[in-house]
JSON list of C-alpha atoms and ligand atoms in Angstrom, two decimals:
[
{"chain": "A", "resi": 1, "resn": "UNK", "atom": "CA", "xyz": [6.46, -29.49, 18.80]},
{"chain": "A", "resi": 2, "resn": "UNK", "atom": "CA", "xyz": [9.67, -27.62, 18.10]},
{"chain": "A", "resi": 3, "resn": "UNK", "atom": "CA", "xyz": [9.83, -28.94, 14.54]},
{"chain": "A", "resi": 4, "resn": "UNK", "atom": "CA", "xyz": [6.28, -27.80, 13.77]},
{"chain": "A", "resi": 5, "resn": "UNK", "atom": "CA", "xyz": [7.10, -24.34, 15.03]},
{"chain": "A", "resi": 6, "resn": "UNK", "atom": "CA", "xyz": [10.19, -24.10, 12.79]},
{"chain": "A", "resi": 7, "resn": "UNK", "atom": "CA", "xyz": [8.19, -25.22, 9.76]},
{"chain": "A", "resi": 8, "resn": "UNK", "atom": "CA", "xyz": [5.58, -22.60, 10.56]},
{"chain": "A", "resi": 9, "resn": "UNK", "atom": "CA", "xyz": [8.25, -19.88, 10.77]},
{"chain": "A", "resi": 10, "resn": "UNK", "atom": "CA", "xyz": [9.69, -20.98, 7.45]},
{"chain": "A", "resi": 11, "resn": "UNK", "atom": "CA", "xyz": [6.33, -20.80, 5.69]},
{"chain": "A", "resi": 12, "resn": "UNK", "atom": "CA", "xyz": [5.39, -17.44, 7.13]},
{"chain": "A", "resi": 13, "resn": "UNK", "atom": "CA", "xyz": [8.78, -16.09, 6.10]},
{"chain": "A", "resi": 14, "resn": "UNK", "atom": "CA", "xyz": [8.49, -17.32, 2.50]},
{"chain": "A", "resi": 15, "resn": "UNK", "atom": "CA", "xyz": [4.91, -16.01, 2.27]},
{"chain": "A", "resi": 16, "resn": "UNK", "atom": "CA", "xyz": [6.16, -12.63, 3.43]},
{"chain": "A", "resi": 17, "resn": "UNK", "atom": "CA", "xyz": [9.12, -12.66, 1.01]},
{"chain": "A", "resi": 18, "resn": "UNK", "atom": "CA", "xyz": [6.87, -13.51, -1.92]},
{"chain": "A", "resi": 19, "resn": "UNK", "atom": "CA", "xyz": [4.72, -10.41, -1.50]},
{"chain": "A", "resi": 20, "resn": "UNK", "atom": "CA", "xyz": [4.91, -8.00, -4.36]},
{"chain": "A", "resi": 21, "resn": "UNK", "atom": "CA", "xyz": [5.73, -4.38, -3.64]},
{"chain": "A", "resi": 22, "resn": "UNK", "atom": "CA", "xyz": [4.32, -1.34, -5.38]},
{"chain": "A", "resi": 23, "resn": "UNK", "atom": "CA", "xyz": [5.74, 2.14, -4.91]},
{"chain": "A", "resi": 24, "resn": "UNK", "atom": "CA", "xyz": [3.63, 5.28, -5.16]},
{"chain": "A", "resi": 25, "resn": "UNK", "atom": "CA", "xyz": [5.28, 8.65, -4.71]},
{"chain": "A", "resi": 26, "resn": "UNK", "atom": "CA", "xyz": [3.64, 11.87, -3.63]},
{"chain": "A", "resi": 27, "resn": "UNK", "atom": "CA", "xyz": [5.00, 14.73, -5.72]},
{"chain": "A", "resi": 28, "resn": "UNK", "atom": "CA", "xyz": [3.44, 18.21, -6.02]},
{"chain": "A", "resi": 29, "resn": "UNK", "atom": "CA", "xyz": [0.44, 16.94, -4.06]},
{"chain": "A", "resi": 30, "resn": "UNK", "atom": "CA", "xyz": [-0.25, 14.21, -6.61]},
{"chain": "A", "resi": 31, "resn": "UNK", "atom": "CA", "xyz": [0.27, 10.47, -6.64]},
{"chain": "A", "resi": 32, "resn": "UNK", "atom": "CA", "xyz": [2.77, 9.08, -9.10]},
{"chain": "A", "resi": 33, "resn": "UNK", "atom": "CA", "xyz": [1.71, 6.77, -10.61]},
{"chain": "A", "resi": 34, "resn": "UNK", "atom": "CA", "xyz": [-1.93, 7.58, -10.00]},
{"chain": "A", "resi": 35, "resn": "UNK", "atom": "CA", "xyz": [-3.07, 4.12, -11.09]},
{"chain": "A", "resi": 36, "resn": "UNK", "atom": "CA", "xyz": [-1.50, 0.81, -10.09]},
{"chain": "A", "resi": 37, "resn": "UNK", "atom": "CA", "xyz": [-2.39, -2.55, -11.54]},
{"chain": "A", "resi": 38, "resn": "UNK", "atom": "CA", "xyz": [-2.16, -5.49, -9.19]},
{"chain": "A", "resi": 39, "resn": "UNK", "atom": "CA", "xyz": [-3.09, -9.15, -9.31]},
{"chain": "A", "resi": 40, "resn": "UNK", "atom": "CA", "xyz": [-6.48, -9.88, -7.76]},
{"chain": "A", "resi": 41, "resn": "UNK", "atom": "CA", "xyz": [-6.69, -12.30, -4.83]},
{"chain": "A", "resi": 42, "resn": "UNK", "atom": "CA", "xyz": [-3.09, -11.72, -3.86]},
{"chain": "A", "resi": 43, "resn": "UNK", "atom": "CA", "xyz": [-1.77, -9.90, -0.82]},
{"chain": "A", "resi": 44, "resn": "UNK", "atom": "CA", "xyz": [0.73, -7.14, -1.61]},
{"chain": "A", "resi": 45, "resn": "UNK", "atom": "CA", "xyz": [2.70, -4.29, -0.11]},
{"chain": "A", "resi": 46, "resn": "UNK", "atom": "CA", "xyz": [1.98, -0.71, -1.01]},
{"chain": "A", "resi": 47, "resn": "UNK", "atom": "CA", "xyz": [4.81, 1.69, -0.28]},
{"chain": "A", "resi": 48, "resn": "UNK", "atom": "CA", "xyz": [3.90, 5.37, -0.24]},
{"chain": "A", "resi": 49, "resn": "UNK", "atom": "CA", "xyz": [6.76, 7.86, -0.31]},
{"chain": "A", "resi": 50, "resn": "UNK", "atom": "CA", "xyz": [6.19, 11.56, 0.29]},
{"chain": "A", "resi": 51, "resn": "UNK", "atom": "CA", "xyz": [8.62, 13.67, -1.75]},
{"chain": "A", "resi": 52, "resn": "UNK", "atom": "CA", "xyz": [6.80, 16.89, -0.89]},
{"chain": "A", "resi": 53, "resn": "UNK", "atom": "CA", "xyz": [7.60, 19.32, 1.91]},
{"chain": "A", "resi": 54, "resn": "UNK", "atom": "CA", "xyz": [4.06, 19.03, 3.23]},
{"chain": "A", "resi": 55, "resn": "UNK", "atom": "CA", "xyz": [2.46, 16.37, 5.38]},
{"chain": "A", "resi": 56, "resn": "UNK", "atom": "CA", "xyz": [0.06, 14.04, 3.63]},
{"chain": "A", "resi": 57, "resn": "UNK", "atom": "CA", "xyz": [-2.33, 11.36, 4.72]},
{"chain": "A", "resi": 58, "resn": "UNK", "atom": "CA", "xyz": [-2.85, 8.33, 2.51]},
{"chain": "A", "resi": 59, "resn": "UNK", "atom": "CA", "xyz": [-6.50, 7.44, 2.75]},
{"chain": "A", "resi": 60, "resn": "UNK", "atom": "CA", "xyz": [-8.82, 4.96, 1.10]},
{"chain": "A", "resi": 61, "resn": "UNK", "atom": "CA", "xyz": [-12.44, 4.42, 2.01]},
{"chain": "A", "resi": 62, "resn": "UNK", "atom": "CA", "xyz": [-12.57, 1.46, -0.40]},
{"chain": "A", "resi": 63, "resn": "UNK", "atom": "CA", "xyz": [-9.59, -0.22, 1.28]},
{"chain": "A", "resi": 64, "resn": "UNK", "atom": "CA", "xyz": [-10.38, 1.03, 4.80]},
{"chain": "A", "resi": 65, "resn": "UNK", "atom": "CA", "xyz": [-6.88, 2.48, 5.21]},
{"chain": "A", "resi": 66, "resn": "UNK", "atom": "CA", "xyz": [-5.66, 5.76, 6.62]},
{"chain": "A", "resi": 67, "resn": "UNK", "atom": "CA", "xyz": [-2.05, 6.58, 7.42]},
{"chain": "A", "resi": 68, "resn": "UNK", "atom": "CA", "xyz": [0.05, 9.73, 7.73]},
{"chain": "A", "resi": 69, "resn": "UNK", "atom": "CA", "xyz": [3.04, 10.13, 5.43]},
{"chain": "A", "resi": 70, "resn": "UNK", "atom": "CA", "xyz": [5.50, 12.71, 6.72]},
{"chain": "A", "resi": 71, "resn": "UNK", "atom": "CA", "xyz": [7.60, 14.82, 4.38]},
{"chain": "A", "resi": 72, "resn": "UNK", "atom": "CA", "xyz": [10.55, 12.80, 3.05]},
{"chain": "A", "resi": 73, "resn": "UNK", "atom": "CA", "xyz": [9.25, 9.56, 4.59]},
{"chain": "A", "resi": 74, "resn": "UNK", "atom": "CA", "xyz": [7.85, 6.25, 3.39]},
{"chain": "A", "resi": 75, "resn": "UNK", "atom": "CA", "xyz": [5.06, 4.14, 4.81]},
{"chain": "A", "resi": 76, "resn": "UNK", "atom": "CA", "xyz": [4.32, 0.50, 4.09]},
{"chain": "A", "resi": 77, "resn": "UNK", "atom": "CA", "xyz": [0.73, -0.70, 3.90]},
{"chain": "A", "resi": 78, "resn": "UNK", "atom": "CA", "xyz": [-0.16, -4.36, 3.60]},
{"chain": "A", "resi": 79, "resn": "UNK", "atom": "CA", "xyz": [-3.15, -4.83, 1.35]},
{"chain": "A", "resi": 80, "resn": "UNK", "atom": "CA", "xyz": [-5.04, -8.07, 1.85]},
{"chain": "A", "resi": 81, "resn": "UNK", "atom": "CA", "xyz": [-6.16, -9.99, -1.28]},
{"chain": "A", "resi": 82, "resn": "UNK", "atom": "CA", "xyz": [-8.58, -7.89, -3.35]},
{"chain": "A", "resi": 83, "resn": "UNK", "atom": "CA", "xyz": [-11.44, -9.02, -5.54]},
{"chain": "A", "resi": 84, "resn": "UNK", "atom": "CA", "xyz": [-11.16, -7.81, -9.14]},
{"chain": "A", "resi": 85, "resn": "UNK", "atom": "CA", "xyz": [-12.19, -4.17, -9.36]},
{"chain": "A", "resi": 86, "resn": "UNK", "atom": "CA", "xyz": [-11.09, -0.59, -8.75]},
{"chain": "A", "resi": 87, "resn": "UNK", "atom": "CA", "xyz": [-10.21, 0.80, -5.36]},
{"chain": "A", "resi": 88, "resn": "UNK", "atom": "CA", "xyz": [-9.80, 4.55, -5.00]},
{"chain": "A", "resi": 89, "resn": "UNK", "atom": "CA", "xyz": [-7.37, 6.30, -2.68]},
{"chain": "A", "resi": 90, "resn": "UNK", "atom": "CA", "xyz": [-6.59, 9.95, -2.01]},
{"chain": "A", "resi": 91, "resn": "UNK", "atom": "CA", "xyz": [-4.40, 12.29, -0.05]},
{"chain": "A", "resi": 92, "resn": "UNK", "atom": "CA", "xyz": [-6.64, 13.58, 2.68]},
{"chain": "A", "resi": 93, "resn": "UNK", "atom": "CA", "xyz": [-4.85, 16.94, 2.93]},
{"chain": "A", "resi": 94, "resn": "UNK", "atom": "CA", "xyz": [-4.77, 17.62, -0.84]},
{"chain": "A", "resi": 95, "resn": "UNK", "atom": "CA", "xyz": [-7.88, 15.91, -2.11]},
{"chain": "A", "resi": 96, "resn": "UNK", "atom": "CA", "xyz": [-8.29, 18.17, -5.16]},
{"chain": "A", "resi": 97, "resn": "UNK", "atom": "CA", "xyz": [-5.10, 16.86, -6.73]},
{"chain": "A", "resi": 98, "resn": "UNK", "atom": "CA", "xyz": [-4.00, 13.78, -4.79]},
{"chain": "A", "resi": 99, "resn": "UNK", "atom": "CA", "xyz": [-6.24, 11.09, -6.27]},
{"chain": "A", "resi": 100, "resn": "UNK", "atom": "CA", "xyz": [-5.37, 7.58, -7.32]},
{"chain": "A", "resi": 101, "resn": "UNK", "atom": "CA", "xyz": [-6.65, 4.06, -7.73]},
{"chain": "A", "resi": 102, "resn": "UNK", "atom": "CA", "xyz": [-5.61, 0.45, -7.51]},
{"chain": "A", "resi": 103, "resn": "UNK", "atom": "CA", "xyz": [-6.91, -1.77, -10.27]},
{"chain": "A", "resi": 104, "resn": "UNK", "atom": "CA", "xyz": [-7.05, -5.44, -9.30]},
{"chain": "A", "resi": 105, "resn": "UNK", "atom": "CA", "xyz": [-7.31, -7.87, -12.21]},
{"chain": "B", "resi": 1, "resn": "CU", "atom": "CU1", "xyz": [-8.02, 11.07, 6.93]}
]
């Protein structure tokens, strides 16, 4: 029983460590980069850093995500494996300029 549990921990740790990370920065109410290419069918980590002095909210209807990003802070969003395609996201408080997309190939 104990052994099985340890093996499980090991596998969940390695799965976590293998996740790719992508950084998107919010600068002048825009996302930089505004397009990110990721591998389809593979879980990954999206890190959103707000370099602006204003509050922003990372939002994606396509990805069903919504999370506040305070000024000078970073958030981490786990994105479950995506089918090939484009997934739009935006900054809810600056929608005119803060637009971006994830391209899964
Ligand atoms: Cu919102």
